[in-house]
GROMACS .gro file of C-alpha atoms in nm:
model
  290
    1GLY     CA    1  -0.926  12.398  11.085
    2GLU     CA    2  -0.674  12.601  10.861
    3GLU     CA    3  -0.794  12.941  11.011
    4LYS     CA    4  -0.672  12.853  11.357
    5GLU     CA    5  -0.337  12.728  11.239
    6LYS     CA    6  -0.293  13.062  11.065
    7GLU     CA    7  -0.294  13.263  11.389
    8LYS     CA    8  -0.074  13.115  11.645
    9LYS     CA    9   0.038  13.386  11.889
   10ALA     CA   10   0.303  13.401  12.180
   11VAL     CA   11   0.403  13.626  12.448
   12ILE     CA   12   0.747  13.626  12.590
   13ASP     CA   13   0.861  13.830  12.881
   14ILE     CA   14   1.234  13.853  12.875
   15THR     CA   15   1.276  14.043  13.202
   16ASN     CA   16   1.572  13.877  13.386
   17PHE     CA   17   1.629  13.641  13.087
   18THR     CA   18   2.005  13.566  12.988
   19ILE     CA   19   2.076  13.611  12.627
   20PRO     CA   20   2.091  13.221  12.560
   21LEU     CA   21   1.736  13.219  12.706
   22VAL     CA   22   1.605  13.501  12.480
   23TRP     CA   23   1.742  13.316  12.184
   24ARG     CA   24   1.586  12.976  12.288
   25PHE     CA   25   1.244  13.126  12.364
   26PHE     CA   26   1.224  13.322  12.039
   27GLN     CA   27   1.358  13.046  11.842
   28GLY     CA   28   1.117  12.802  11.998
   29ALA     CA   29   0.825  13.039  11.919
   30TYR     CA   30   0.949  13.096  11.559
   31ARG     CA   31   1.013  12.721  11.478
   32SER     CA   32   0.687  12.622  11.618
   33GLY     CA   33   0.510  12.840  11.351
   34CYS     CA   34   0.376  13.153  11.564
   35THR     CA   35   0.258  13.420  11.325
   36GLU     CA   36   0.282  13.688  11.607
   37ILE     CA   37   0.531  13.714  11.893
   38LYS     CA   38   0.508  13.982  12.160
   39ILE     CA   39   0.811  14.046  12.360
   40ILE     CA   40   0.794  14.214  12.687
   41PHE     CA   41   1.112  14.371  12.837
   42ASP     CA   42   1.251  14.617  13.097
   43SER     CA   43   1.340  14.933  12.905
   44ASN     CA   44   1.596  15.034  13.181
   45LYS     CA   45   1.799  14.743  13.129
   46ALA     CA   46   2.091  14.738  12.885
   47LEU     CA   47   2.135  14.395  12.732
   48ASP     CA   48   2.431  14.209  12.574
   49ASP     CA   49   2.470  14.187  12.198
   50PRO     CA   50   2.295  13.872  12.095
   51TYR     CA   51   2.535  13.785  11.830
   52HIS     CA   52   2.857  13.837  12.022
   53TYR     CA   53   2.728  13.694  12.349
   54PHE     CA   54   2.890  13.355  12.278
   55THR     CA   55   3.199  13.533  12.134
   56THR     CA   56   3.255  13.716  12.462
   57HIS     CA   57   3.150  13.468  12.702
   58SER     CA   58   3.345  13.168  12.578
   59ALA     CA   59   3.680  13.056  12.446
   60TYR     CA   60   3.686  13.362  12.222
   61THR     CA   61   3.776  13.572  12.520
   62GLU     CA   62   4.123  13.426  12.452
   63LEU     CA   63   4.112  13.631  12.127
   64GLY     CA   64   4.039  13.951  12.315
   65GLN     CA   65   3.689  14.074  12.224
   66ASN     CA   66   3.489  14.342  12.395
   67ILE     CA   67   3.137  14.425  12.269
   68PRO     CA   68   2.929  14.711  12.417
   69LYS     CA   69   2.584  14.643  12.554
   70LYS     CA   70   2.259  14.752  12.388
   71THR     CA   71   1.922  14.886  12.469
   72PRO     CA   72   1.652  14.604  12.469
   73LEU     CA   73   1.481  14.727  12.158
   74VAL     CA   74   1.810  14.739  11.951
   75MET     CA   75   1.906  14.393  12.085
   76ILE     CA   76   1.551  14.260  11.973
   77GLN     CA   77   1.570  14.409  11.638
   78THR     CA   78   1.915  14.240  11.587
   79LEU     CA   79   1.773  13.919  11.696
   80VAL     CA   80   1.467  13.933  11.479
   81ASP     CA   81   1.688  14.013  11.163
   82ARG     CA   82   1.839  13.670  11.218
   83PHE     CA   83   1.512  13.497  11.157
   84ILE     CA   84   1.379  13.479  10.800
   85GLY     CA   85   1.035  13.618  10.724
   86MET     CA   86   0.990  13.801  11.053
   87GLY     CA   87   0.955  14.179  11.113
   88ILE     CA   88   0.877  14.411  11.420
   89ILE     CA   89   0.541  14.594  11.336
   90GLU     CA   90   0.487  14.767  11.661
   91THR     CA   91   0.673  14.901  11.951
   92GLY     CA   92   0.585  15.043  12.296
   93LYS     CA   93   0.783  15.162  12.606
   94ASN     CA   94   0.841  14.800  12.735
   95TYR     CA   95   0.723  14.569  12.457
   96CYS     CA   96   0.735  14.510  12.092
   97ILE     CA   97   0.519  14.297  11.838
   98ILE     CA   98   0.696  14.090  11.585
   99LYS     CA   99   0.478  13.942  11.287
  100GLU     CA  100   0.527  13.714  10.998
  101MET     CA  101   0.606  13.904  10.683
  102GLY     CA  102   0.555  13.652  10.410
  103GLU     CA  103   0.379  13.325  10.319
  104LEU     CA  104   0.533  12.988  10.393
  105THR     CA  105   0.518  12.725  10.116
  106PRO     CA  106   0.668  12.397  10.059
  107LYS     CA  107   0.862  12.549   9.773
  108GLU     CA  108   1.036  12.764  10.015
  109PHE     CA  109   1.126  12.470  10.226
  110GLU     CA  110   1.282  12.288   9.918
  111ASN     CA  111   1.487  12.623   9.831
  112SER     CA  112   1.605  12.661  10.184
  113LEU     CA  113   1.714  12.299  10.233
  114ARG     CA  114   1.920  12.320   9.917
  115ARG     CA  115   2.085  12.649  10.016
  116ILE     CA  116   2.182  12.475  10.347
  117PHE     CA  117   2.368  12.207  10.157
  118LEU     CA  118   2.542  12.470   9.934
  119VAL     CA  119   2.652  12.698  10.227
  120ILE     CA  120   2.819  12.385  10.402
  121ILE     CA  121   2.991  12.295  10.075
  122HIS     CA  122   3.103  12.664  10.055
  123MET     CA  123   3.243  12.644  10.417
  124PHE     CA  124   3.443  12.335  10.303
  125ASP     CA  125   3.588  12.541  10.020
  126ARG     CA  126   3.666  12.827  10.244
  127LEU     CA  127   3.830  12.609  10.507
  128SER     CA  128   4.074  12.441  10.251
  129GLU     CA  129   4.154  12.788  10.102
  130ALA     CA  130   4.233  12.921  10.463
  131ILE     CA  131   4.448  12.630  10.534
  132GLU     CA  132   4.616  12.642  10.191
  133LYS     CA  133   4.700  13.019  10.203
  134ASN     CA  134   4.799  13.009  10.578
  135GLU     CA  135   4.515  13.256  10.679
  136LEU     CA  136   4.609  13.185  11.041
  137GLY     CA  137   4.645  13.348  11.384
  138ASN     CA  138   4.369  13.602  11.305
  139ILE     CA  139   4.037  13.656  11.478
  140ASN     CA  140   3.900  13.757  11.138
  141ILE     CA  141   3.885  13.413  11.011
  142CYS     CA  142   3.671  13.334  11.316
  143LYS     CA  143   3.435  13.604  11.251
  144GLU     CA  144   3.398  13.506  10.895
  145PHE     CA  145   3.302  13.144  10.953
  146HIS     CA  146   3.061  13.270  11.224
  147THR     CA  147   2.893  13.493  10.968
  148ILE     CA  148   2.870  13.198  10.704
  149ASP     CA  149   2.735  12.964  10.958
  150LEU     CA  150   2.453  13.214  11.078
  151ASN     CA  151   2.313  13.136  10.726
  152VAL     CA  152   2.293  12.770  10.808
  153ASP     CA  153   2.130  12.843  11.143
  154ARG     CA  154   1.885  13.088  10.979
  155LEU     CA  155   1.781  12.834  10.709
  156VAL     CA  156   1.757  12.548  10.952
  157ASP     CA  157   1.520  12.744  11.177
  158TYR     CA  158   1.315  12.853  10.866
  159CYS     CA  159   1.280  12.500  10.745
  160CYS     CA  160   1.168  12.367  11.087
  161ARG     CA  161   0.921  12.655  11.097
  162ILE     CA  162   0.776  12.544  10.760
  163LEU     CA  163   0.755  12.191  10.854
  164ASN     CA  164   0.573  12.266  11.178
  165LYS     CA  165   0.346  12.526  11.009
  166ILE     CA  166   0.229  12.337  10.698
  167SER     CA  167   0.075  12.028  10.830
  168THR     CA  168   0.023  11.875  10.488
  169SER     CA  169   0.384  11.920  10.358
  170PHE     CA  170   0.526  11.574  10.436
  171PRO     CA  171   0.395  11.254  10.591
  172ASP     CA  172   0.476  11.255  10.966
  173ASN     CA  173   0.749  10.975  10.956
  174LYS     CA  174   0.934  11.177  10.675
  175LYS     CA  175   0.895  11.495  10.881
  176THR     CA  176   1.064  11.347  11.185
  177LEU     CA  177   1.350  11.235  10.967
  178LEU     CA  178   1.376  11.584  10.825
  179PHE     CA  179   1.388  11.749  11.159
  180SER     CA  180   1.668  11.518  11.281
  181THR     CA  181   1.845  11.579  10.952
  182LEU     CA  182   1.822  11.963  10.986
  183PHE     CA  183   1.938  11.937  11.347
  184LEU     CA  184   2.241  11.753  11.252
  185LEU     CA  185   2.318  11.984  10.945
  186GLU     CA  186   2.319  12.261  11.201
  187ILE     CA  187   2.576  12.080  11.417
  188ILE     CA  188   2.793  12.022  11.103
  189GLY     CA  189   2.785  12.388  11.045
  190ASP     CA  190   2.898  12.465  11.398
  191GLU     CA  191   3.206  12.220  11.362
  192PHE     CA  192   3.345  12.485  11.086
  193LYS     CA  193   3.328  12.760  11.360
  194TYR     CA  194   3.529  12.549  11.600
  195MET     CA  195   3.784  12.473  11.330
  196SER     CA  196   3.810  12.851  11.247
  197LYS     CA  197   3.889  12.919  11.615
  198HIS     CA  198   4.178  12.674  11.580
  199LEU     CA  199   4.295  12.845  11.282
  200ALA     CA  200   4.283  13.178  11.470
  201LEU     CA  201   4.490  13.045  11.753
  202THR     CA  202   4.752  12.856  11.553
  203LYS     CA  203   5.080  13.024  11.463
  204LYS     CA  204   5.217  12.749  11.236
  205SER     CA  205   5.084  12.600  10.924
  206VAL     CA  206   4.825  12.324  10.944
  207LYS     CA  207   4.859  12.216  10.572
  208GLU     CA  208   4.886  11.844  10.671
  209THR     CA  209   4.519  11.852  10.748
  210LEU     CA  210   4.433  11.931  10.385
  211PRO     CA  211   4.410  11.565  10.248
  212PHE     CA  212   4.168  11.463  10.538
  213ALA     CA  213   3.966  11.780  10.469
  214GLU     CA  214   3.923  11.690  10.100
  215LYS     CA  215   3.819  11.337  10.193
  216ILE     CA  216   3.554  11.462  10.431
  217ARG     CA  217   3.431  11.706  10.178
  218GLY     CA  218   3.380  11.434   9.927
  219HIS     CA  219   3.208  11.240  10.171
  220PHE     CA  220   2.950  11.532  10.224
  221GLU     CA  221   2.926  11.585   9.851
  222THR     CA  222   2.830  11.215   9.809
  223TYR     CA  223   2.563  11.242  10.082
  224TYR     CA  224   2.431  11.567   9.913
  225LYS     CA  225   2.388  11.380   9.586
  226LEU     CA  226   2.231  11.100   9.750
  227PHE     CA  227   1.985  11.305   9.930
  228TYR     CA  228   1.827  11.419   9.595
  229LYS     CA  229   1.887  11.112   9.398
  230PHE     CA  230   1.901  10.794   9.600
  231ASP     CA  231   2.114  10.522   9.449
  232ARG     CA  232   2.188  10.184   9.613
  233GLU     CA  233   2.538  10.155   9.466
  234GLN     CA  234   2.637  10.489   9.589
  235VAL     CA  235   2.524  10.406   9.943
  236ILE     CA  236   2.739  10.090   9.950
  237LYS     CA  237   3.036  10.301   9.815
  238PHE     CA  238   2.970  10.571  10.087
  239SER     CA  239   2.962  10.306  10.353
  240GLN     CA  240   3.303  10.166  10.243
  241ASP     CA  241   3.444  10.523  10.224
  242ASN     CA  242   3.320  10.577  10.584
  243LEU     CA  243   3.527  10.289  10.708
  244ASN     CA  244   3.832  10.422  10.519
  245MET     CA  245   3.784  10.765  10.673
  246TRP     CA  246   3.827  10.624  11.028
  247LYS     CA  247   4.130  10.433  10.922
  248GLY     CA  248   4.286  10.762  10.759
  249TYR     CA  249   4.201  10.951  11.065
  250TYR     CA  250   4.389  10.718  11.304
  251GLU     CA  251   4.685  10.691  11.065
  252GLU     CA  252   4.718  11.070  11.058
  253LYS     CA  253   4.669  11.089  11.432
  254TYR     CA  254   4.937  10.846  11.500
  255LYS     CA  255   5.166  10.986  11.251
  256ASN     CA  256   5.199  11.311  11.440
  257LYS     CA  257   5.143  11.180  11.790
  258LYS     CA  258   5.202  11.458  12.040
  259GLN     CA  259   5.156  11.474  12.417
  260VAL     CA  260   4.968  11.801  12.376
  261GLU     CA  261   4.656  11.836  12.180
  262ASP     CA  262   4.770  12.094  11.935
  263GLN     CA  263   4.551  12.302  11.693
  264GLN     CA  264   4.635  12.073  11.403
  265SER     CA  265   4.501  11.753  11.571
  266SER     CA  266   4.193  11.956  11.692
  267ILE     CA  267   4.113  12.046  11.340
  268LEU     CA  268   4.146  11.676  11.229
  269ARG     CA  269   3.916  11.600  11.525
  270HIS     CA  270   3.647  11.831  11.406
  271LEU     CA  271   3.668  11.703  11.055
  272LYS     CA  272   3.627  11.352  11.180
  273ASN     CA  273   3.316  11.470  11.366
  274ILE     CA  274   3.179  11.614  11.037
  275GLY     CA  275   3.252  11.273  10.868
  276GLY     CA  276   3.062  11.092  11.153
  277LEU     CA  277   2.770  11.325  11.136
  278THR     CA  278   2.753  11.294  10.751
  279PHE     CA  279   2.720  10.912  10.804
  280ASP     CA  280   2.435  10.969  11.051
  281ILE     CA  281   2.244  11.195  10.809
  282THR     CA  282   2.308  10.928  10.538
  283GLU     CA  283   2.125  10.665  10.779
  284LEU     CA  284   1.840  10.905  10.794
  285ARG     CA  285   1.822  10.945  10.431
  286ILE     CA  286   1.819  10.555  10.373
  287GLU     CA  287   1.521  10.545  10.623
  288MET     CA  288   1.320  10.793  10.397
  289GLU     CA  289   1.320  10.523  10.128
  290PHE     CA  290   1.105  10.301  10.338
   0.00000   0.00000   0.00000
């Protein structure tokens, strides 16, 4: 019954976990709808900062970042802050208990989903602005996009949590399509992070990518409108635009054909990925009509 659904508890022992595992386990418990999550840790072990883990252990090392380690509780607090509606309510020497702070409602789902679309559109705007104003060769542009994209990730997790927790929110077949859509929206958000890395690494203007960026943005906006107001004519036009997008991409690519994959063609490639993913989520939206 409803009562049992309300109280879903999890215990996660993070001793010897890498930071990516800590994320995955907590995120898994959160998305599945747990109301209480107990985390057990080794209080003598300093841990990596959960946010900058990827920044320090990946391509970003090229940009020279060094982040100090944190005590487990500070690390967990930082982690919990990233998830909407959760708070630490009890702490002990080697454990802490995190509980749900608010009520989940279908209305919250609607609001959060709409915010995801708006954050992605904001990222398109910010990208065009950065390219136009030559905000290049600086790690700060990376950090800014990471921060904006964090909002997409938070909202996606929150939406998944609501879908899992409120069994009556949508029919099952629609739920599956919404989960897939959310998953792909998260990947679209990530593409902006990769592009910002190319902006941070390039020394010369990448303004030639602007027309393509505008095209892909228009693509995404069409999908956003279609999502809320399905229209057959729009879908046909969208499908046609999709073919033109690929044509445009290859024309650009061959126009500046270089032996080395430079930052500019990398940006084009990530924009093309967003175009492809947008077409995928449009297919899922079409399926919701049936």
